[in-house]
Coordinates of C-alpha atoms and ligand atoms in Angstrom, one line a residue:
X185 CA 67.4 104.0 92.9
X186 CA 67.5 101.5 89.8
X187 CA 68.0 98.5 89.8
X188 CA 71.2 97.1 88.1
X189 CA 73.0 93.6 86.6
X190 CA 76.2 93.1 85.4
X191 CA 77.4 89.4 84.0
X192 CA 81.1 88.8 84.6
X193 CA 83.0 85.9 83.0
X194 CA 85.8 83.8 85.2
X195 CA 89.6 84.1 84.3
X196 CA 92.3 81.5 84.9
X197 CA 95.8 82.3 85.4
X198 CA 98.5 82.2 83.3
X199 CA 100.9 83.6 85.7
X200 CA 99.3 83.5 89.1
X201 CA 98.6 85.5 91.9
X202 CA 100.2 84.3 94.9
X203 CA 100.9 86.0 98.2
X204 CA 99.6 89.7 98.9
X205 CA 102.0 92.6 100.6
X206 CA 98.7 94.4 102.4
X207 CA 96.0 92.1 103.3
X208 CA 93.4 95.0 104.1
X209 CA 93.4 96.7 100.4
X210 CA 94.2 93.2 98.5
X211 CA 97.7 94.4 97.4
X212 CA 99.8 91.6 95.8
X213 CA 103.6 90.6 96.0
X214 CA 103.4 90.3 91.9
X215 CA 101.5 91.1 88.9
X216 CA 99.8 88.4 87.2
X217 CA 98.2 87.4 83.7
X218 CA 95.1 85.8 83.3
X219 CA 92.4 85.1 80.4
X220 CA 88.8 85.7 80.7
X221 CA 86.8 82.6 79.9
X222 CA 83.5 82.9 77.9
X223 CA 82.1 79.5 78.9
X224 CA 82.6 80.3 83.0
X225 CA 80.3 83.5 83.6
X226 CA 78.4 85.0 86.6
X227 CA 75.2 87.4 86.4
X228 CA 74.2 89.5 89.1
X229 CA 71.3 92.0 89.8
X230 CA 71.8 94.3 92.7
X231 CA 69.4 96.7 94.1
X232 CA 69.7 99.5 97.0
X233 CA 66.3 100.7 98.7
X234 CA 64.3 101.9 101.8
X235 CA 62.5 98.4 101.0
X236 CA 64.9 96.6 102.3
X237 CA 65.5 96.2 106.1
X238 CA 69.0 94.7 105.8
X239 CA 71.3 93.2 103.4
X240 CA 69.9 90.3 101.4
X241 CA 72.3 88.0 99.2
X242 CA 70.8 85.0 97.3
X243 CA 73.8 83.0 95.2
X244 CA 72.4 80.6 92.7
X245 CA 69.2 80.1 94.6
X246 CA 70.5 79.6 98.1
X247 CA 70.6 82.6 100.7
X248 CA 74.2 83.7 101.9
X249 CA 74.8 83.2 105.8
X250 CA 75.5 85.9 107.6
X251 CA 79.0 84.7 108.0
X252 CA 80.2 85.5 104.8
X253 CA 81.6 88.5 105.5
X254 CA 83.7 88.9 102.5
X255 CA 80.9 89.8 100.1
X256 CA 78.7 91.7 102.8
X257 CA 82.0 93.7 103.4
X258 CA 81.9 94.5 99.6
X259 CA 78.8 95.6 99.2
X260 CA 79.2 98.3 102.1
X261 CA 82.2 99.3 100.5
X262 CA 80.1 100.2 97.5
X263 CA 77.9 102.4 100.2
X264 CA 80.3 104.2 101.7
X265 CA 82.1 105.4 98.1
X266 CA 78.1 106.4 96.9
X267 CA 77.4 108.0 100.2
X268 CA 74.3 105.8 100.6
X269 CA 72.5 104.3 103.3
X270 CA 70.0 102.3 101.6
X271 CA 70.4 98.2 102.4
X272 CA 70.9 95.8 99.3
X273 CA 69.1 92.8 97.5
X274 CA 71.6 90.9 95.3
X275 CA 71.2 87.6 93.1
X276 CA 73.5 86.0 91.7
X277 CA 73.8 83.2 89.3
X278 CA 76.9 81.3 88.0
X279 CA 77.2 78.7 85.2
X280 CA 79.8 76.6 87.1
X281 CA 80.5 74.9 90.5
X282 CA 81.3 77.9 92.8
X283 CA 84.1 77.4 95.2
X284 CA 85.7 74.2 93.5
X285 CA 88.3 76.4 92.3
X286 CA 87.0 77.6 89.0
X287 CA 87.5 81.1 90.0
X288 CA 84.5 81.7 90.9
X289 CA 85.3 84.5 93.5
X290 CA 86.6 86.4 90.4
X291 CA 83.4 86.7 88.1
X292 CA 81.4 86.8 90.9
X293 CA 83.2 89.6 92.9
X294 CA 84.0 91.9 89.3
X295 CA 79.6 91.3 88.4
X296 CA 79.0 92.6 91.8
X297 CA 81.1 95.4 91.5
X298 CA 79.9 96.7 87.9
X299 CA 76.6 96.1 89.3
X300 CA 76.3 97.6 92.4
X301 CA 78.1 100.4 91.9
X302 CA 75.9 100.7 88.6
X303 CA 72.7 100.6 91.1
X304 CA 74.6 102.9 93.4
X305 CA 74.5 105.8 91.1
X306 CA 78.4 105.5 90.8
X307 CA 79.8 105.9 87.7
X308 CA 83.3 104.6 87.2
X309 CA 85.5 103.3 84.6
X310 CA 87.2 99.9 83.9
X311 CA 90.2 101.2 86.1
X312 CA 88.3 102.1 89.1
X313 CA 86.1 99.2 88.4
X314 CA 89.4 96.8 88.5
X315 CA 90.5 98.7 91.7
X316 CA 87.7 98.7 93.6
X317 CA 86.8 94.9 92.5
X318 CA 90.6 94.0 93.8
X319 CA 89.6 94.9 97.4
X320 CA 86.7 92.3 96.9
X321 CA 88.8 89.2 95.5
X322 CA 92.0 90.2 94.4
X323 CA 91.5 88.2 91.2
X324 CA 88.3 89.7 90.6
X325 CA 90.3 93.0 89.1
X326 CA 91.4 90.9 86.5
X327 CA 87.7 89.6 85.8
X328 CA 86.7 93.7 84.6
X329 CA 89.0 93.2 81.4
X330 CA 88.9 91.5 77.9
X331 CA 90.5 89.1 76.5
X332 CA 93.8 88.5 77.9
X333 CA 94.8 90.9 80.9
X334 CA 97.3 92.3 83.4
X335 CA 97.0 93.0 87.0
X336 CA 100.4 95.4 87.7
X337 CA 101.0 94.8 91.3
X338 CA 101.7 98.5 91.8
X339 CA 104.0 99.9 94.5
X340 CA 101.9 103.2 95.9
X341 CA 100.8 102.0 99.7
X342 CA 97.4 102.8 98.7
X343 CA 96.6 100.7 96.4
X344 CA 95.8 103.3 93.1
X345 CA 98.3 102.0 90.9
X346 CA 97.3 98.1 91.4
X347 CA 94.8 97.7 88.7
X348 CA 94.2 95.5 85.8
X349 CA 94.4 96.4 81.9
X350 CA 93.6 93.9 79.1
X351 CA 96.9 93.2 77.3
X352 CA 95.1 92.6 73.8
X353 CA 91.5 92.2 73.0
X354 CA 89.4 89.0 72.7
X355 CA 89.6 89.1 69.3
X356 CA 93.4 89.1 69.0
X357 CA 94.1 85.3 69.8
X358 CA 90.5 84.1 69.1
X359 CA 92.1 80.3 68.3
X360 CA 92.8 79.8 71.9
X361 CA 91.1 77.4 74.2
X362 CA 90.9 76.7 77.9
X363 CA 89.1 73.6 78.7
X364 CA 87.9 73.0 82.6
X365 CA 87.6 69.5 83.6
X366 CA 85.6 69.2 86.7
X367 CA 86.8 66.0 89.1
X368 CA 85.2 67.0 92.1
X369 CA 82.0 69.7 92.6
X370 CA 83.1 69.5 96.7
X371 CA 83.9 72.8 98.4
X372 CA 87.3 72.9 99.1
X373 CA 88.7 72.9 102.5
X374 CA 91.4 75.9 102.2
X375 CA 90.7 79.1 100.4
X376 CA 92.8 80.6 98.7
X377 CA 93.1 83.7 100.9
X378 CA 94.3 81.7 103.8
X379 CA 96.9 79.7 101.7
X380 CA 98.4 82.6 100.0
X381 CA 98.9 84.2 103.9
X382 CA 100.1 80.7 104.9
X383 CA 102.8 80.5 101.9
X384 CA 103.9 84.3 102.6
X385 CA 104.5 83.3 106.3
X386 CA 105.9 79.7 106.1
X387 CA 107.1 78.6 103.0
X388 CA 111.3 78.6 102.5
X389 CA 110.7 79.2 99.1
X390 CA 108.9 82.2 98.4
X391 CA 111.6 84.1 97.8
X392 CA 112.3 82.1 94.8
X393 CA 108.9 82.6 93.0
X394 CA 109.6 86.5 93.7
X395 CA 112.8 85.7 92.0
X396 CA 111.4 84.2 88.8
X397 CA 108.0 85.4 88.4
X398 CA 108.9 88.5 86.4
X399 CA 111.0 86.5 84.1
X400 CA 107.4 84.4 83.7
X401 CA 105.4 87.7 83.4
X402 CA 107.6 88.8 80.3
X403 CA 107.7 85.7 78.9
X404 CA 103.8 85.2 78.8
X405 CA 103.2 88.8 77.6
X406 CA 105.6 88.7 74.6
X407 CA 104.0 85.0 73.8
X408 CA 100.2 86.4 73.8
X409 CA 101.3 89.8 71.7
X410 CA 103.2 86.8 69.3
X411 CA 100.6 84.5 69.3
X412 CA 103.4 82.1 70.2
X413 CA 101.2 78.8 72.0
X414 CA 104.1 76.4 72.9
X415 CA 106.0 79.4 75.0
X416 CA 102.2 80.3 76.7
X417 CA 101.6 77.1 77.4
X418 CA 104.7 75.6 79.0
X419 CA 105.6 78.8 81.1
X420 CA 102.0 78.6 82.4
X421 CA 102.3 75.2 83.0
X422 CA 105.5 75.8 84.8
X423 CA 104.3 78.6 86.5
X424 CA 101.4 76.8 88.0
X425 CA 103.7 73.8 89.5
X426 CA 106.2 76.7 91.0
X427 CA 103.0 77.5 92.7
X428 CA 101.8 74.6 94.1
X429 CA 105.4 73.3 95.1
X430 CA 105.2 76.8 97.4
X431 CA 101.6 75.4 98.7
X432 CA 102.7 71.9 99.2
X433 CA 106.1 73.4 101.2
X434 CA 104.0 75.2 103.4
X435 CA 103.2 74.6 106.8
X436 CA 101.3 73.1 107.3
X437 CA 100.9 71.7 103.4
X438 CA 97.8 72.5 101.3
X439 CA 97.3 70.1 98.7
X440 CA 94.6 71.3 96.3
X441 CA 95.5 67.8 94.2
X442 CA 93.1 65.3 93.9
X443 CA 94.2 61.3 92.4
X444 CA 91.9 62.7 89.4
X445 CA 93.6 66.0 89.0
X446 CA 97.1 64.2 88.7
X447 CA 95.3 62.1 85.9
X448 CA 94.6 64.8 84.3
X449 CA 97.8 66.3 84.4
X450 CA 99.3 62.7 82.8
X451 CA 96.8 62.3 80.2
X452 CA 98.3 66.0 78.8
X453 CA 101.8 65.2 79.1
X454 CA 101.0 62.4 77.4
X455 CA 98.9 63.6 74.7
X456 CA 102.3 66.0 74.1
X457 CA 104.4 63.6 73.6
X458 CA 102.3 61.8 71.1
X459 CA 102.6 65.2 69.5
X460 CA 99.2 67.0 71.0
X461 CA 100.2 70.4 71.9
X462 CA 98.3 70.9 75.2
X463 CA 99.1 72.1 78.4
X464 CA 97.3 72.2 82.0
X465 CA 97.1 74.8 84.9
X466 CA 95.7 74.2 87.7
X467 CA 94.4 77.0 90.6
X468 CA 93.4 76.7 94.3
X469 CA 91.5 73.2 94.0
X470 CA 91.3 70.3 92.1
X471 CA 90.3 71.1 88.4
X472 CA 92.4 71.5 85.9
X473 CA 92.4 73.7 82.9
X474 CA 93.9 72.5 79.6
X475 CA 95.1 75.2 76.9
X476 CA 95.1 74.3 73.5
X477 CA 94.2 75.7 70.1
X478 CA 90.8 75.6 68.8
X479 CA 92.4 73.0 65.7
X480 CA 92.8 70.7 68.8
X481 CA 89.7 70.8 70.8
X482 CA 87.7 68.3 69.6
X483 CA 90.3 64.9 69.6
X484 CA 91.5 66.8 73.1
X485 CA 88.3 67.1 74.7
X486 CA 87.5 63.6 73.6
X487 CA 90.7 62.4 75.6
X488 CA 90.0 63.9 78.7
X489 CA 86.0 62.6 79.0
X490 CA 87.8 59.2 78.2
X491 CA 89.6 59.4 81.5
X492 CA 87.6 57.9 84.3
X493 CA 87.9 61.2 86.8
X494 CA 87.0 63.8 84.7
X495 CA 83.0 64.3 85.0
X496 CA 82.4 67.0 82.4
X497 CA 84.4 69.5 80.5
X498 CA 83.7 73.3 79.7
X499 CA 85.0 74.8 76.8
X500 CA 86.2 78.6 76.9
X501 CA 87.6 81.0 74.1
X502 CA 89.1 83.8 75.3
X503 CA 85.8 86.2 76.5
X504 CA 84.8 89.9 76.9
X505 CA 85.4 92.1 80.3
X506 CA 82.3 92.4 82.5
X507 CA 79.8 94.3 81.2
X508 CA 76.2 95.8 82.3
X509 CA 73.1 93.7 80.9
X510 CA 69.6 94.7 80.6
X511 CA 68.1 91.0 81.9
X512 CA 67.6 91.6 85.6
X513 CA 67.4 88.4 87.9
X514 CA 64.6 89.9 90.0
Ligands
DP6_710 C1 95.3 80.5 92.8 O1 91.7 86.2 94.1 O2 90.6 84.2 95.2 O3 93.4 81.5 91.7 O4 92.4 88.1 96.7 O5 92.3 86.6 98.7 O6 90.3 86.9 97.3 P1 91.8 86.9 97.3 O7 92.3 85.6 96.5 P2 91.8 85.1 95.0 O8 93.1 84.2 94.7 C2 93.3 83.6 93.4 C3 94.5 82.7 93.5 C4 94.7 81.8 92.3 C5 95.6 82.4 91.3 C6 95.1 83.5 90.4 O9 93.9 83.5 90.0 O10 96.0 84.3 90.0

């Protein structure tokens, strides 16, 4: 069988994903919007063969314990829809800190996907893709599509109508900008998977964000089709502090937020009111991501290296879906 790679770039949120209704398939409480980011991408090669005497998975150089069953699980997954026994090799290389909560289970889960089931011999489309890349990282669905995307939460027990579609193409808003600061390249201690199930379980307020969040959803989706920035931004920037006031009112309390991060977030409240449109979001750890138009960048970019926690930014423009390249990592 051939061998295949895919490169996959991250998304952020603009309405999150918070809390799931079947843990097993990855089925969420609520739809979400995200962007795919240009500047955050992953490449992977994968390979099945009789060469290969079990499972081999090497992420930006370093070999994966056998612990981490989430991608191992993923990979079988693949097997079993292709009907194939063969074991896999798989490299992997991001651009960006992985697991400091720059998404980078979503690019890395949806380059897996397109390239595995590529070097499977499957051949799906973007909505099977999406589907079958939501049982690896939930966000990951979203990481298939262009530009700015949907992932419908779907309501069929099995999972078939849960998929993500792009909303418009890359090309439609091409002035808008996500920059990542980076404050901390640590791993993070809870994952996000463990504080979604937490917040379903514990927190008093969850009904409230399944309350609101469609009002958010239409809100976001009628300001990307109208290019409108200022009603993006600030519902994004509200919807992100709805969902870490559920995190922080869970028990017990996850507190992605670093003293750096909640610089950050000043600095951009500040630069608004000297009359700076920029917003922030912020996902499950410490960085945070400030929207702003491309007219902007430079004077805002300039702000945030100014501050003393931020260690670097990366600038993203709204990016293509994940896509099959001919560059093979091995
Ligand atoms: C805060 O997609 O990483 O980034 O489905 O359990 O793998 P699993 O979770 P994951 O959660 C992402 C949560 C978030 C919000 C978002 O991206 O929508």
């Amino acid at each position: 069988m051939a061998k295949a790679t895919a490169t996959a770039n991250a998304n952020i949120a603009l309405v999150k994903y918070w809390g799931k209704r079947d843990d097993a398939l990855i089925l969420p409480q609520n739809s979400s919007i995200s962007m795919s980011c240009d500047g955050l991408s992953t490449t992977t090669t994968a390979e099945f063969s009789e060469k290969y005497r079990s499972d081999t998975i090497v992420i930006n150089d370093e070999e994966l314990k056998k612990d981490e069953k989430n991608i191992l699980g993923h990979i079988e997954r693949i097997r079993k829809l292709a009907g194939i026994q063969e074991k896999a090799k798989v490299v992997s290389e991001s651009n960006f800190p992985v697991a400091a909560g720059l998404a980078s289970s979503a690019s890395g889960l949806a380059a897996l996907t397109v390239a595995a089931a590529e070097a499977a011999g499957l051949s799906l489309h973007e909505k099977e893709l999406g589907i079958l890349a939501r049982q690896g990282s939930g966000s990951a669905s979203r990481s298939i599509c262009e530009g700015f995307v949907e992932w419908h939460k779907g309501v069929m027990p099995d999972g078939s109508d849960s998929f993500a579609e792009s909303i418009v193409r890359k090309n439609y808003w091409p002035e808008f900008r996500m920059i990542a600061t980076i404050v901390s390249t640590e791993k993070k201690k809870t994952g996000s998977r463990a504080g979604m199930k937490q917040t379903v379980e514990t927190c008093p307020f969850y009904g409230g964000w399944l309350r609101t969040v469609e009002d958010d959803l239409n809100i976001i989706r009628k300001g990307i089709r109208s290019r409108d920035f200022a009603l993006v931004g600030s519902t994004a920037e509200a919807n992100c502090l709805k969902m870490h006031a559920l995190m922080m009112t869970t028990k017990p309390a996850i507190l992605y937020w670093i003293p750096e991060t909640v610089e950050v977030m000043h600095a951009v409240m500040a630069m608004r009111e000297q009359g700076i449109e920029a917003y922030f979001t912020i996902d499950g750890g410490p960085q945070v991501k400030v929207m702003c138009l491309q007219k902007d960048e430079r004077e805002i970019t300039k702000r945030l290296l100014r501050l003393k926690g931020v260690q670097k930014t990366i600038l993203c423009k709204p990016g293509d879906g994940a896509k099959l390249v001919n560059k093979h990592l091995f």
